[in-house]
Amino acid sequence: MSTTPEARLKDLGITLPTPAAPVANYVACVQTGNLLVVSGQLPLADGKLFATGKLGDAVAVDTAVEAARYSMINLIAQVKAAVGDLSRVKRVVRLGGFIACTPEFTTHASVMNGASDLAVDVFGDAGRHARSTVGVPSLPLDAPVEVEGLFEIG
C-alpha cells in the first residue's frame, strides 16, 4: 500500500478536480490554529452533479453512496488547495453528511459510508473520524448528498 495520500489517490485512480468556488457569501475553507474547516461539498463529477434527487424516491442507495464518494473527493480537493500537501493532514477529525431524502428513508449511514470509506482509503488510520449524518428535505441544486469536514493539519 502506498504511503502518502497523493499516492493512495493515484492507486485508487482518482485525480482531484479543481476545487469548486463558493456560490454564495462564504469561503471554501477556514483554518484556525491547526484545524481546517471545509464547507460542504456537493457530488460534482467533471463540473456537473453526479446525481440529483432524493433517497427514498428517485435516487437509489448505491447511486447515493457514489455521490457521497464524489463529495469526499471534492472535499479532499479543497483541503489540498488550502494546505498544498495532503501529507499535512494529521487527522480527519469529523465528517458531516447531509442526505436529501423522503421522511421514510432511514439508511443514511450506509450512504455516508461512501465518504467515510474514501477518507480511510486515502488517509489510512488518520482518516478514521467522528461523524454525523442527517436526513434533510432538500440540498442545493437538488443534490442528493453534501459532505463537510474538519481536518487537523500539521
C-alpha positions as MATLAB code, in Angstrom:
seq = 'MSTTPEARLKDLGITLPTPAAPVANYVACVQTGNLLVVSGQLPLADGKLFATGKLGDAVAVDTAVEAARYSMINLIAQVKAAVGDLSRVKRVVRLGGFIACTPEFTTHASVMNGASDLAVDVFGDAGRHARSTVGVPSLPLDAPVEVEGLFEIG';
ca = [
       0.000    0.000    0.000;
       1.265    3.476   -0.844;
       2.420    5.657    1.997;
       1.210    9.143    1.068;
      -2.332   10.369    0.493;
      -1.426   11.563   -3.017;
      -0.007    8.133   -3.890;
      -3.099    6.419   -2.463;
      -5.314    8.657   -4.614;
      -3.267    7.642   -7.644;
      -3.559    3.960   -6.681;
      -7.345    4.433   -6.477;
      -7.390    6.035   -9.936;
      -8.572    9.371   -8.523;
      -7.435   12.678   -9.983;
      -8.514   15.578   -7.813;
     -10.623   18.166   -9.620;
     -10.172   21.903   -9.485;
     -11.975   22.849   -6.272;
     -15.423   24.349   -6.741;
     -15.697   28.054   -5.959;
     -18.228   29.118   -3.324;
     -21.572   30.101   -4.829;
     -22.666   32.489   -2.063;
     -21.225   34.644    0.729;
     -18.847   32.117    2.339;
     -15.379   30.684    1.838;
     -14.454   27.116    0.938;
     -12.128   26.647    3.928;
     -11.175   28.344    7.159;
      -8.064   27.422    9.104;
      -7.816   28.316   12.765;
      -4.734   27.052   14.532;
      -4.173   23.502   13.342;
      -7.817   22.901   12.385;
      -9.133   23.268    8.848;
     -12.906   23.522    8.417;
     -14.098   22.743    4.900;
     -17.516   23.929    3.736;
     -19.994   21.369    2.454;
     -19.161   19.870   -0.923;
     -21.649   18.559   -3.447;
     -21.107   15.428   -5.579;
     -19.622   17.161   -8.594;
     -18.034   14.998  -11.284;
     -16.445   16.782  -14.237;
     -18.038   20.021  -13.028;
     -21.604   18.647  -13.026;
     -23.712   16.994  -10.354;
     -23.194   13.239  -10.400;
     -26.848   12.724   -9.447;
     -29.921   14.714   -8.409;
     -32.992   13.900   -6.387;
     -33.872   12.323   -3.065;
     -33.220    8.993   -1.434;
     -36.394    7.032   -0.922;
     -37.666    8.466   -4.212;
     -35.643    8.878   -7.439;
     -32.141    8.074   -6.096;
     -31.006    4.524   -5.286;
     -28.767    3.895   -2.281;
     -25.828    2.693   -4.421;
     -26.033    5.877   -6.506;
     -26.058    7.976   -3.329;
     -23.054    6.081   -1.918;
     -21.148    7.017   -5.078;
     -22.403   10.605   -4.738;
     -21.025   10.716   -1.179;
     -17.707    9.450   -2.545;
     -17.666   12.262   -5.126;
     -18.459   14.770   -2.369;
     -15.459   13.435   -0.429;
     -13.229   13.727   -3.498;
     -14.266   17.377   -3.740;
     -13.651   17.837   -0.008;
     -10.126   16.438   -0.404;
      -9.562   18.769   -3.374;
     -10.455   21.729   -1.150;
      -8.035   20.503    1.536;
      -5.226   20.148   -0.995;
      -5.884   23.645   -2.352;
      -5.808   25.058    1.179;
      -2.697   23.295    2.531;
      -0.755   22.223   -0.565;
       0.385   18.766    0.509;
      -2.151   16.196    1.721;
       0.564   14.661    3.907;
      -0.013   17.673    6.171;
      -3.365   16.128    7.162;
      -2.688   14.601   10.562;
      -6.290   13.526   11.146;
      -9.707   13.640    9.557;
     -11.414   14.794   12.739;
     -15.049   14.857   11.655;
     -17.260   14.492    8.594;
     -20.791   15.789    8.433;
     -23.149   14.307    5.889;
     -26.451   15.676    4.678;
     -28.690   13.254    2.806;
     -31.654   14.609    0.841;
     -34.396   12.077    1.416;
     -38.044   11.336    1.951;
     -39.281   11.108    5.566;
     -39.469    7.315    5.291;
     -35.802    6.861    4.337;
     -33.708    5.556    7.251;
     -30.418    4.135    5.932;
     -28.489    7.406    5.949;
     -25.400    5.797    7.494;
     -24.882    3.415    4.573;
     -24.946    6.365    2.165;
     -22.379    8.322    4.177;
     -20.043    5.322    4.133;
     -19.180    6.372    0.568;
     -17.365    9.378    2.041;
     -16.076    7.686    5.189;
     -14.598    4.708    3.374;
     -12.726    7.002    0.977;
     -11.350    9.062    3.891;
      -9.806    5.886    5.328;
      -8.625    4.680    1.901;
      -6.783    7.967    1.306;
      -5.545    8.899    4.793;
      -5.209    5.440    6.398;
      -5.774    5.351   10.164;
      -5.651    9.166   10.188;
      -8.818    9.028    8.072;
     -10.878    7.421   10.852;
     -13.191   10.145   12.080;
     -16.199   11.141   14.120;
     -19.298   11.639   12.002;
     -22.838   12.927   11.863;
     -25.293   12.010    9.140;
     -28.564   13.893    8.856;
     -31.537   13.483    6.558;
     -32.792   16.753    5.079;
     -35.720   17.630    2.805;
     -33.537   19.279    0.137;
     -29.997   20.349   -0.741;
     -28.592   22.969   -3.126;
     -29.157   22.224   -6.824;
     -31.246   19.164   -5.865;
     -28.084   17.260   -4.887;
     -28.734   14.001   -3.014;
     -25.685   14.380   -0.729;
     -23.467   17.093    0.741;
     -20.386   16.437    2.907;
     -18.444   18.861    5.127;
     -15.263   18.189    7.066;
     -12.908   19.115    9.875;
      -9.223   18.237    9.493;
      -6.193   18.513   11.779;
      -3.266   19.998    9.863;
       0.398   19.677   10.838;
];
